[in-house]
Coordinates of C-alpha atoms and ligand atoms in Angstrom, one line a residue:
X39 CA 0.0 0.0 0.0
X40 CA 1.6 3.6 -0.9
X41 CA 0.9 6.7 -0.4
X42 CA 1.7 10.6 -1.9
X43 CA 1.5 14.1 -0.3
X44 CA 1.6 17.2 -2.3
X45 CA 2.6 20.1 -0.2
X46 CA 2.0 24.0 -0.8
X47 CA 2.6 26.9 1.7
X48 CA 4.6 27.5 4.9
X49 CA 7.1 25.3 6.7
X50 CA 3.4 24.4 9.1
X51 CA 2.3 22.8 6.2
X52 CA 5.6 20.7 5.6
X53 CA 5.7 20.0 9.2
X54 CA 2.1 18.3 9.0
X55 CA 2.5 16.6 5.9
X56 CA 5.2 14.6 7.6
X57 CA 2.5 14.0 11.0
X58 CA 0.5 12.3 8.2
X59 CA 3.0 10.4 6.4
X60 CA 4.2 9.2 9.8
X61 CA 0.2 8.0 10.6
X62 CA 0.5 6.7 7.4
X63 CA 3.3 4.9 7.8
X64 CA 2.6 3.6 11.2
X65 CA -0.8 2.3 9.1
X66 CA 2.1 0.1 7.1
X67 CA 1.8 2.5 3.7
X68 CA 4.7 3.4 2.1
X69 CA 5.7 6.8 0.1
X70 CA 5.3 6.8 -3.8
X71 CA 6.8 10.0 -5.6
X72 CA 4.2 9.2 -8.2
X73 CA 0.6 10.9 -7.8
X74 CA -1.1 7.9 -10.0
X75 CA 0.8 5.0 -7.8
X76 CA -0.7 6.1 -4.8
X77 CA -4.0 4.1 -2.7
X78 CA -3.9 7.4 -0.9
X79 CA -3.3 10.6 -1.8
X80 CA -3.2 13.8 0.4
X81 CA -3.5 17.1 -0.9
X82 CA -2.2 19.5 1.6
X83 CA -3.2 23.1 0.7
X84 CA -2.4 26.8 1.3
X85 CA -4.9 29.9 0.6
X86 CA -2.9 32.5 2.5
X87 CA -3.0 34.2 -1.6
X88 CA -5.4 33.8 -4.2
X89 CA -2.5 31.8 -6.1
X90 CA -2.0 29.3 -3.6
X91 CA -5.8 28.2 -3.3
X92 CA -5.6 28.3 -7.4
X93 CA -2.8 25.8 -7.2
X94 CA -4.5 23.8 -4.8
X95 CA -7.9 23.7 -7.0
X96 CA -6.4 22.8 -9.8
X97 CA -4.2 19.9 -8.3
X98 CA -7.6 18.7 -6.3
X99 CA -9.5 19.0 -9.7
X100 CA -6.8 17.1 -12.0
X101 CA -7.8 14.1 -9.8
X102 CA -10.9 13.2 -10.6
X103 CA -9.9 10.5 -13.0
X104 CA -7.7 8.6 -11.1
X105 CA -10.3 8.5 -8.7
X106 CA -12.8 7.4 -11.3
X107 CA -9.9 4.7 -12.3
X108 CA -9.9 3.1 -9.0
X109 CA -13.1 4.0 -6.7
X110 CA -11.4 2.4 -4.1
X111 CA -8.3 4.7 -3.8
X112 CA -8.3 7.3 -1.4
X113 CA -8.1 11.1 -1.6
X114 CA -7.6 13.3 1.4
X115 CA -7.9 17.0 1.6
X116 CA -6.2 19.0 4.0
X117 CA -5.0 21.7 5.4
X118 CA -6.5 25.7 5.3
X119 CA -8.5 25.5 2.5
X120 CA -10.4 23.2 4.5
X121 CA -10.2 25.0 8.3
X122 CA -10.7 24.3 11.3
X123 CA -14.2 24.4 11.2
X124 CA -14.8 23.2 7.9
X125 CA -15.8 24.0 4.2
X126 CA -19.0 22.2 3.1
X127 CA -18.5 24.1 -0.6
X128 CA -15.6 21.4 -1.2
X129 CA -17.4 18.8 -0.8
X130 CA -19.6 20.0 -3.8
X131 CA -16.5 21.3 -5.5
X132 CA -15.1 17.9 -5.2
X133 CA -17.4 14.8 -5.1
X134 CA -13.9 12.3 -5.8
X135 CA -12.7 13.6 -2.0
X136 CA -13.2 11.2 0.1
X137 CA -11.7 12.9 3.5
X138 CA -11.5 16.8 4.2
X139 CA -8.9 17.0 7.3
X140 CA -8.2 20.4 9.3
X141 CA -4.9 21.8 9.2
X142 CA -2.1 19.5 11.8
X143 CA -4.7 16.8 12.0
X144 CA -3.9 13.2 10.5
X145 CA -7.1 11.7 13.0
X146 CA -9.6 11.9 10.0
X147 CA -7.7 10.0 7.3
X148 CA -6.5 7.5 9.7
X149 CA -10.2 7.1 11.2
X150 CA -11.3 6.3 7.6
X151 CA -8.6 4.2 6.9
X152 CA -8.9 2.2 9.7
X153 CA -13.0 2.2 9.2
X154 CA -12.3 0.6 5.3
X155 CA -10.4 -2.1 6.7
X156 CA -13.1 -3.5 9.9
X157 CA -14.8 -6.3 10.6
X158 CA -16.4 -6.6 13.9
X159 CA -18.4 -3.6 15.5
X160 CA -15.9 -3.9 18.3
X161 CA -13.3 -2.9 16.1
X162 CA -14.7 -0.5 14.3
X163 CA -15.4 1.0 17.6
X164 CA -11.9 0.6 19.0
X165 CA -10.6 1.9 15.7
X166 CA -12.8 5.2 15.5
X167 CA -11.3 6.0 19.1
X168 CA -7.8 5.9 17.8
X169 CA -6.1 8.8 18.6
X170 CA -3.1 10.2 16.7
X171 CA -0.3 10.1 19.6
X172 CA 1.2 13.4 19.6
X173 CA 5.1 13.6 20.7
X174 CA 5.5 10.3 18.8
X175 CA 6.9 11.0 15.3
X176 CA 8.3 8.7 12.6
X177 CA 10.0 10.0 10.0
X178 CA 8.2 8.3 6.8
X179 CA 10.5 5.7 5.4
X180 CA 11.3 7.6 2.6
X181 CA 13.0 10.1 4.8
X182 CA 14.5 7.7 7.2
X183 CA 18.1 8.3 8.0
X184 CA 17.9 11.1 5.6
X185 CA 16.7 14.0 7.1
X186 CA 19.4 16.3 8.6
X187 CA 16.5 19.1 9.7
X188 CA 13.0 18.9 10.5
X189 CA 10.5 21.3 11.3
X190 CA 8.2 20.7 14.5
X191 CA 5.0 23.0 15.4
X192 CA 5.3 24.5 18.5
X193 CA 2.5 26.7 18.8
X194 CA -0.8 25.5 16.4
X195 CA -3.0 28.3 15.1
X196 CA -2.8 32.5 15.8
X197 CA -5.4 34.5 17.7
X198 CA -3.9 37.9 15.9
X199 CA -6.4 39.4 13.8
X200 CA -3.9 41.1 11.5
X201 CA -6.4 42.5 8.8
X202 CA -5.1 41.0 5.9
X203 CA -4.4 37.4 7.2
X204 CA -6.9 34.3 6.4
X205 CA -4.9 32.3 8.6
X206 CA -6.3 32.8 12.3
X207 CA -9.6 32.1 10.7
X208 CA -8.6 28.6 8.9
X209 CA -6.2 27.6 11.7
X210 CA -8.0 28.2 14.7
X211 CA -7.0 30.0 17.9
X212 CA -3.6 30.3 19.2
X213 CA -2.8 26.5 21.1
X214 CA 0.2 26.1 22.4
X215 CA 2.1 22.1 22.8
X216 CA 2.9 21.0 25.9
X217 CA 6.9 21.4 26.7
X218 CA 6.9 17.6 27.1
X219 CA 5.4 16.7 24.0
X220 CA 7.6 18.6 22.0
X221 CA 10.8 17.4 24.0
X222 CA 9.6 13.7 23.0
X223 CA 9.2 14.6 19.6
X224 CA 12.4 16.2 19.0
X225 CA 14.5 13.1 20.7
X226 CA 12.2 10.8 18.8
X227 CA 13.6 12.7 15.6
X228 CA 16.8 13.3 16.8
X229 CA 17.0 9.3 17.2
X230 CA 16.2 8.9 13.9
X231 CA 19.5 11.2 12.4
X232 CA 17.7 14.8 12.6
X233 CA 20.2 17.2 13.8
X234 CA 18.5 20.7 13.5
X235 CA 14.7 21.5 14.4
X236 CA 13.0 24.6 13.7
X237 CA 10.7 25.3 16.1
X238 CA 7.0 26.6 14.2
X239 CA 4.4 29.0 15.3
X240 CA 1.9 31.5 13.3
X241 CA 3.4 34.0 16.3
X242 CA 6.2 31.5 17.7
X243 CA 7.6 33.7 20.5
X244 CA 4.2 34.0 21.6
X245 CA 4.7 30.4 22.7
X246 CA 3.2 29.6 26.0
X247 CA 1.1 32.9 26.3
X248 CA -2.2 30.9 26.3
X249 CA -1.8 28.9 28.9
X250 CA -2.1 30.4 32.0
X251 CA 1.4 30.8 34.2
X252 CA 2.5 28.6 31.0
X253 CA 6.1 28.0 29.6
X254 CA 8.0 30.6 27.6
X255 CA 9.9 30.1 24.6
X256 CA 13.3 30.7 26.6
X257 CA 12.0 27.8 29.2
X258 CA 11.4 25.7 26.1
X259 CA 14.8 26.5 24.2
X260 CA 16.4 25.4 27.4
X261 CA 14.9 22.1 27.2
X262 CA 15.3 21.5 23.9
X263 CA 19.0 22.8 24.1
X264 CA 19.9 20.2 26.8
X265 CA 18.5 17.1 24.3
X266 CA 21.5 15.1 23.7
X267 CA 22.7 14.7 19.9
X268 CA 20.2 17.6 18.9
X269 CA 23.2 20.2 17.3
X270 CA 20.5 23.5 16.6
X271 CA 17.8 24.6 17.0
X272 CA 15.9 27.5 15.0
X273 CA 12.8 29.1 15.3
X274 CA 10.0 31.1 13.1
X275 CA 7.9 33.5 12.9
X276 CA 8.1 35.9 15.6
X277 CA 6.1 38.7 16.0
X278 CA 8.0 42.3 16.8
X279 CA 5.8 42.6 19.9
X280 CA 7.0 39.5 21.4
X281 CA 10.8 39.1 21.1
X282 CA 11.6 40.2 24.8
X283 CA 14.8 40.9 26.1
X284 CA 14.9 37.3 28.2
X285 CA 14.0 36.0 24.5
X286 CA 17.3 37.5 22.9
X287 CA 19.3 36.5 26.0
X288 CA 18.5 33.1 25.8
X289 CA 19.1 32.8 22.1
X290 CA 22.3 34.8 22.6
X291 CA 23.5 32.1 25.8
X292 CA 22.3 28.8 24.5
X293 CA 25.2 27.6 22.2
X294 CA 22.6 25.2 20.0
X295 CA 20.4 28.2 19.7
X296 CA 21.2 29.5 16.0
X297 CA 21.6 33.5 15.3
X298 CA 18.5 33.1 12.8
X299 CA 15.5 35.6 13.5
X300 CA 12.6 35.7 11.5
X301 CA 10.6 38.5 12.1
X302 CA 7.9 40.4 9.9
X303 CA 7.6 44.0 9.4
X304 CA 4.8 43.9 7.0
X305 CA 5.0 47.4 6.0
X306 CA 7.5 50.5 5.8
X307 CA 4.5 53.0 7.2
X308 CA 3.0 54.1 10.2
X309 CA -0.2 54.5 8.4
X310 CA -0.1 51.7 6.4
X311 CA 1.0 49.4 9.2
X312 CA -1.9 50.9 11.7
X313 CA -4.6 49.4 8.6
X314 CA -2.9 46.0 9.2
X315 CA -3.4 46.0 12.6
X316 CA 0.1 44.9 13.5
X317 CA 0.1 46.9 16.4
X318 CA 3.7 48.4 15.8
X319 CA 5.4 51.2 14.2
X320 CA 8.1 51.4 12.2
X321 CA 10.2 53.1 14.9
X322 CA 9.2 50.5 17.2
X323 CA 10.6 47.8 14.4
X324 CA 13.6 50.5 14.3
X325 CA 14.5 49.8 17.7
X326 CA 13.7 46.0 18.1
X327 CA 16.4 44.9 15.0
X328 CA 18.6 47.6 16.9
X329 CA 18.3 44.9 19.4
X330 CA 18.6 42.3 18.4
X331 CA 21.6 43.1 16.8
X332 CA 23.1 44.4 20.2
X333 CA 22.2 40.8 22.2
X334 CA 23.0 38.8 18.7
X335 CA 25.4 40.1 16.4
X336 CA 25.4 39.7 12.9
X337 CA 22.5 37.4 13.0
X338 CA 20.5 36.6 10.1
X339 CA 17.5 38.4 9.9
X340 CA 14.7 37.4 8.2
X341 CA 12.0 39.6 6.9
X342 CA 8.2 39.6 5.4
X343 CA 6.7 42.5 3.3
X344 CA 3.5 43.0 1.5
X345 CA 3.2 45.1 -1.2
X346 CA -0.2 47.1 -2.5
X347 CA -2.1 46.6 0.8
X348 CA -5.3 49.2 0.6
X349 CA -4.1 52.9 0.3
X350 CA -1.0 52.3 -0.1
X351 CA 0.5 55.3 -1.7
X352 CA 3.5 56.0 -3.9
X353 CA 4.8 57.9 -0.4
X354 CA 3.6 55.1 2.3
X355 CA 5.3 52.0 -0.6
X356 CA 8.7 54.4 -0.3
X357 CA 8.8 54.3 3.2
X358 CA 9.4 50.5 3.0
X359 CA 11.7 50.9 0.7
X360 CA 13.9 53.4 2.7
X361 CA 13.3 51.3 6.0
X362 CA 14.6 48.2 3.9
X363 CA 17.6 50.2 2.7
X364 CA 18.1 51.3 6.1
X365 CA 17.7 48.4 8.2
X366 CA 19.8 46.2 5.6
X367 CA 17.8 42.7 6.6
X368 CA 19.3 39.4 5.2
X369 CA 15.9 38.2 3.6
X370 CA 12.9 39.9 2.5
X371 CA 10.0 37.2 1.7
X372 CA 8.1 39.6 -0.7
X373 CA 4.2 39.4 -1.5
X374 CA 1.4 41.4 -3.5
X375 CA -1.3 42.4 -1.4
X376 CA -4.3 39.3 -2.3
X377 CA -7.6 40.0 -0.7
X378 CA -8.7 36.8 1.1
X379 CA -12.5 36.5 1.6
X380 CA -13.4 36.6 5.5
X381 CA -10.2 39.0 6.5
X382 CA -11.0 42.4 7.7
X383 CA -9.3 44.0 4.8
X384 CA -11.4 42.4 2.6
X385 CA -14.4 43.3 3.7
X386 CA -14.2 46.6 4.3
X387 CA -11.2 48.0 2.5
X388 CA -11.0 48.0 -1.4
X389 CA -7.5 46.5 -3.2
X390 CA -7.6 50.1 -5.2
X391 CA -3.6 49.2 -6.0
X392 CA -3.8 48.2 -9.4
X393 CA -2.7 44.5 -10.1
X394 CA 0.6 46.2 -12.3
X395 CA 1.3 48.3 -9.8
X396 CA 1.8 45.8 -7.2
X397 CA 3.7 44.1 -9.5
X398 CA 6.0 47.2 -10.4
X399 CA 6.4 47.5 -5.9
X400 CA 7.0 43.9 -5.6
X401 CA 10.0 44.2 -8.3
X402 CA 11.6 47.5 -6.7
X403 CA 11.3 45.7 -3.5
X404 CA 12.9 42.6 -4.6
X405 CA 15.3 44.0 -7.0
X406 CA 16.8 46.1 -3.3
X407 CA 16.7 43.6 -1.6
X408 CA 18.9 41.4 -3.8
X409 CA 21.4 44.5 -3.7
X410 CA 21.4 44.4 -0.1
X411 CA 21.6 41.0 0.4
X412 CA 24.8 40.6 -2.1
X413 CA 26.2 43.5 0.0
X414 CA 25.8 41.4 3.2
X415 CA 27.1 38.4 1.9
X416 CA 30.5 39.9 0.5
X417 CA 31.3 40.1 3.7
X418 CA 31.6 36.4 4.1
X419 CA 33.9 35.9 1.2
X420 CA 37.5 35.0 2.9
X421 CA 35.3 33.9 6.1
X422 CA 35.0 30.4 8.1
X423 CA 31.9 29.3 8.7
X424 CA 30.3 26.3 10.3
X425 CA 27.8 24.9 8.2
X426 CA 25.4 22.0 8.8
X427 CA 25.3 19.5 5.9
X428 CA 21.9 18.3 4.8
X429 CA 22.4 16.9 1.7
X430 CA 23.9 16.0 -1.9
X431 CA 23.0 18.7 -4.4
X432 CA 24.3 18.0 -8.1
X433 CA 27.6 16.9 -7.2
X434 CA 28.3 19.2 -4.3
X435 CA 27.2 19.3 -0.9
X436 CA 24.4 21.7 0.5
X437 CA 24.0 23.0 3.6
X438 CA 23.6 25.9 6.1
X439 CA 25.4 28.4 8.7
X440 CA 24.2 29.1 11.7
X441 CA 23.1 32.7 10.2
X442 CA 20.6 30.6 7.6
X443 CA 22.8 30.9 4.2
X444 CA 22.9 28.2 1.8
X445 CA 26.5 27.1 1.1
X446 CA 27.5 24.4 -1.1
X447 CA 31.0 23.1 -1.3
X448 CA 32.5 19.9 -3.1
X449 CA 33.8 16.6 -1.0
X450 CA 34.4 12.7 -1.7
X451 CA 34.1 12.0 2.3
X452 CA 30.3 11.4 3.0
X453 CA 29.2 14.8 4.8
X454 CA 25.8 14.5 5.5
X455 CA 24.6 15.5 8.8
X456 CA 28.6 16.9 9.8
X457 CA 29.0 20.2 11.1
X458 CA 31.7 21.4 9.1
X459 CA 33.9 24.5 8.7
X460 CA 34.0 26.0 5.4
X461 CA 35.7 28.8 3.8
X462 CA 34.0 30.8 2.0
X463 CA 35.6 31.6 -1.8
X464 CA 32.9 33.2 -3.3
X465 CA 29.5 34.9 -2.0
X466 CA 26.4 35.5 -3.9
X467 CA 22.9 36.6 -3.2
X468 CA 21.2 33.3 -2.6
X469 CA 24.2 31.2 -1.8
X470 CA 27.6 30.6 -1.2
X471 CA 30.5 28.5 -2.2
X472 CA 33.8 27.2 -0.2
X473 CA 36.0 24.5 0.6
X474 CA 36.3 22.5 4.0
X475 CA 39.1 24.3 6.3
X476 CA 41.8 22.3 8.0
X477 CA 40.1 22.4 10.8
X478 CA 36.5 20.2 10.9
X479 CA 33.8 19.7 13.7
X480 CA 34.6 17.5 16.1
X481 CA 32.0 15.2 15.2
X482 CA 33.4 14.4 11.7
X483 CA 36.9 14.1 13.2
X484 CA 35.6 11.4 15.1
X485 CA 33.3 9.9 12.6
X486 CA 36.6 9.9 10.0
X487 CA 38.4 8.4 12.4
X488 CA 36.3 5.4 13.2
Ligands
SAH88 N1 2.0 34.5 11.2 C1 2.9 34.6 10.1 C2 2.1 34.7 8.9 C3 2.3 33.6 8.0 S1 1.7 34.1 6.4 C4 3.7 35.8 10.3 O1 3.4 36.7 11.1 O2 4.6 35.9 9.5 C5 3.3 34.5 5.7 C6 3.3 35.8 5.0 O3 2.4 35.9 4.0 C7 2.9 37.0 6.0 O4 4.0 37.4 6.8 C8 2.6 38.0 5.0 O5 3.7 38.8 4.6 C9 2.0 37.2 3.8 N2 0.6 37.3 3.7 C10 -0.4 37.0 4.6 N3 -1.6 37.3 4.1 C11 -1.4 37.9 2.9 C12 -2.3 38.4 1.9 N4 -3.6 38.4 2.1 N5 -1.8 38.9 0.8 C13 -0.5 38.9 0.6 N6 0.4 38.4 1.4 C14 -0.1 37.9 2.6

């Protein structure tokens, strides 16, 4: 029995699509690359933009014939376009869909899995009650002793009502995982070769705000920190209002703790930001990359921007670009304004920037951005660096520095999963290249020398 996942969206989505394929797996399927292999196929979906939900219509429309093919394969739907509470429209959309799951939760497909498969009532009724066990991962097999980095959820859902978001409303309200959970999963990948985790949350160092007298993300770094064979630990997407001083301390004390902050500004304008709702102003973002750059210095940082939100002028787009210019961020994850249906924005503001103009923002915003970036990485060039190696790319092997940049390098010795030291011979935008320095990790030292 196999099964196939396509994935769209954030690293939330990735992170489920591997709960399932570990339910999956635990059910004895195995992982097919190809769609029209598959007994089970889940289609997890995105619909934070108008493009994404297109994407995710078409893919759930082209498979209507494999379903008519063979009846008895099964075709899952999952993630935001289906919510937390539901979308009974798919279900007309799509009479070949057999299961519509929430976002994060596998318990649906597995139910009617497990439901095809009964005999007795007592089964069935055993098998209805089966709960997906959370903390208690397995990486599908085709990933076994493969992956280097996984992604784990920390916090599930947002309670933020930022005006132009969809996702609080498809997610569900902010839910934090207990401390212990998460400590099992990570050792449960960890066991399994993992070596980085990146901690995930809609508003991540918000983490243990809705439980009452609950953990903070410091208490839980420190946990995760101490796991044995765990080498770092990352963490995304933070919220400006949240990163508190004990936050930046911990990150800049805790030696597995990497000098990665991701951290959205959204918009270059009071005005503009105030019609988000972000809650912030630019000054206040001013101050808090100011600050982190005092507790964590040269850390990557990580940006988000939307271009073309409602009234946004020619003057209110320039402010982002000056503040870009001026803040000189490692990564800028640019997006045109898309009115989602059942945001604030939508309903009561109209998308008067005209599609080509966001487009003509988006490129000025990108094409800077690129500038500054190349800026930023020149400074590597004639650096060391200790990079994490995750896999084979083409020949060469790919990994990342604690700062988040891609580096590739070339190497007979098998790599993957070393930290290494690399120096860095040449610097671009998007990656970088070196060669291993005399001096490697002390983990590969040992590994070469067994
Ligand atoms: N909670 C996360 C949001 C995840 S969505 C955060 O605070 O970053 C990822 C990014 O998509 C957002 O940061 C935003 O820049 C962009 N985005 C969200 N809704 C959008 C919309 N309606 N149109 C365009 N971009 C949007």
């Amino acid at each position: 029995m196999k099964y196939h996942i396509w994935t769209t969206g954030c690293q939330m989505n990735v992170a489920d699509s591997q709960r399932v394929g570990s339910e999956l797996e635990k059910l004895g399927y195995h992982f097919t690359p190809t769609v029209a292999d598959a007994d089970v196929i889940v289609l997890n979906t995105c619909v934070v933009r108008q493009s994404a939900e297109n994407k995710a219509y078409g893919f759930a429309s082209s498979l209507k014939p494999l379903k008519t093919a063979d009846p008895h394969r099964t075709i899952a739907l999952m993630g935001c376009m289906v919510g937390v509470r539901g979308n009974p429209r798919l279900k007309k959309a799509f009479p070949h869909i057999d299961v519509f799951m929430p976002p994060s939760e596998p318990g649906p497909l597995v139910n009617h899995l497990l439901g095809k498969e009964t005999l007795s009532e007592k089964d069935a009724e055993l098998k209805t009650r089966y709960a997906v066990q959370d903390g208690d991962l397995i990486l599908p097999m085709h990933e076994q002793h493969n992956l280097v980095t996984a992604h784990v959820p920390v916090v599930y859902g947002c309670s933020h009502v930022c005006t132009y978001c969809i996702i609080p409303a498809r997610r569900g309200i902010e839910r934090s995982r207990p401390v212990g959970d998460i400590a099992r999963e990570v050792r449960s990948l960890v066991a399994q070769g993992v070596k980085e985790v990146t901690l995930l949350g809609q508003i991540v160092d918000r983490y243990g705000f809705d439980v009452p007298d609950g953990p903070r993300m410091p208490d839980l770094l420190r946990v995760l920190n101490d796991i044995d064979g765990l080498e770092r630990i990352r963490f995304l997407t933070s919220h400006p209002n949240y990163m508190s001083d004990e936050l930046l301390e911990t990150v800049a004390a805790l030696p597995k703790v990497c000098e990665h902050i991701e951290v959205p500004i959204q918009a270059g304008h009071d005005e503009v930001l105030a019609a988000m709702k972000r809650e912030y102003t630019v000054d206040d973002y001013r101050r808090l990359i100011d600050r982190i750059r005092r507790y964590l210095p040269d850390t990557g940082i990580a940006t988000d921007i939307i271009v073309g939100f409602p009234g946004e002028t020619e003057a209110h787009f320039q402010g982002t670009l000056d503040l870009l210019a001026e803040l000189k961020m490692d990564v800028c994850h640019s997006a045109m304004y898309s009115p989602r249906e059942g945001t604030v924005s939508a309903k009561i503001m109209a998308d008067d920037v005209p599609p080509e103009e966001k487009k003509r923002r988006l490129d000025l915003v990108n094409q800077l951005q690129e500038e500054i970036v190349t800026e930023i990485n020149e400074k590597y060039m004639g650096k060391t660096v200790e990079v994490l190696v995750e896999d084979l790319h083409r020949g060469k092997w790919k990994g990342r520095t604690r700062t988040n940049k891609l580096v590739f390098f070339e190497d007979t010795r098998d790599l993957k999963g070393q930290r290494v030291n690399i120096d860095i011979e040449w610097a671009g935008p998007w990656s970088m290249r070196g060669k291993v320095s005399g001096t490697v990790s002390e983990s590969i030292t040992l590994t070469l020398a067994a």
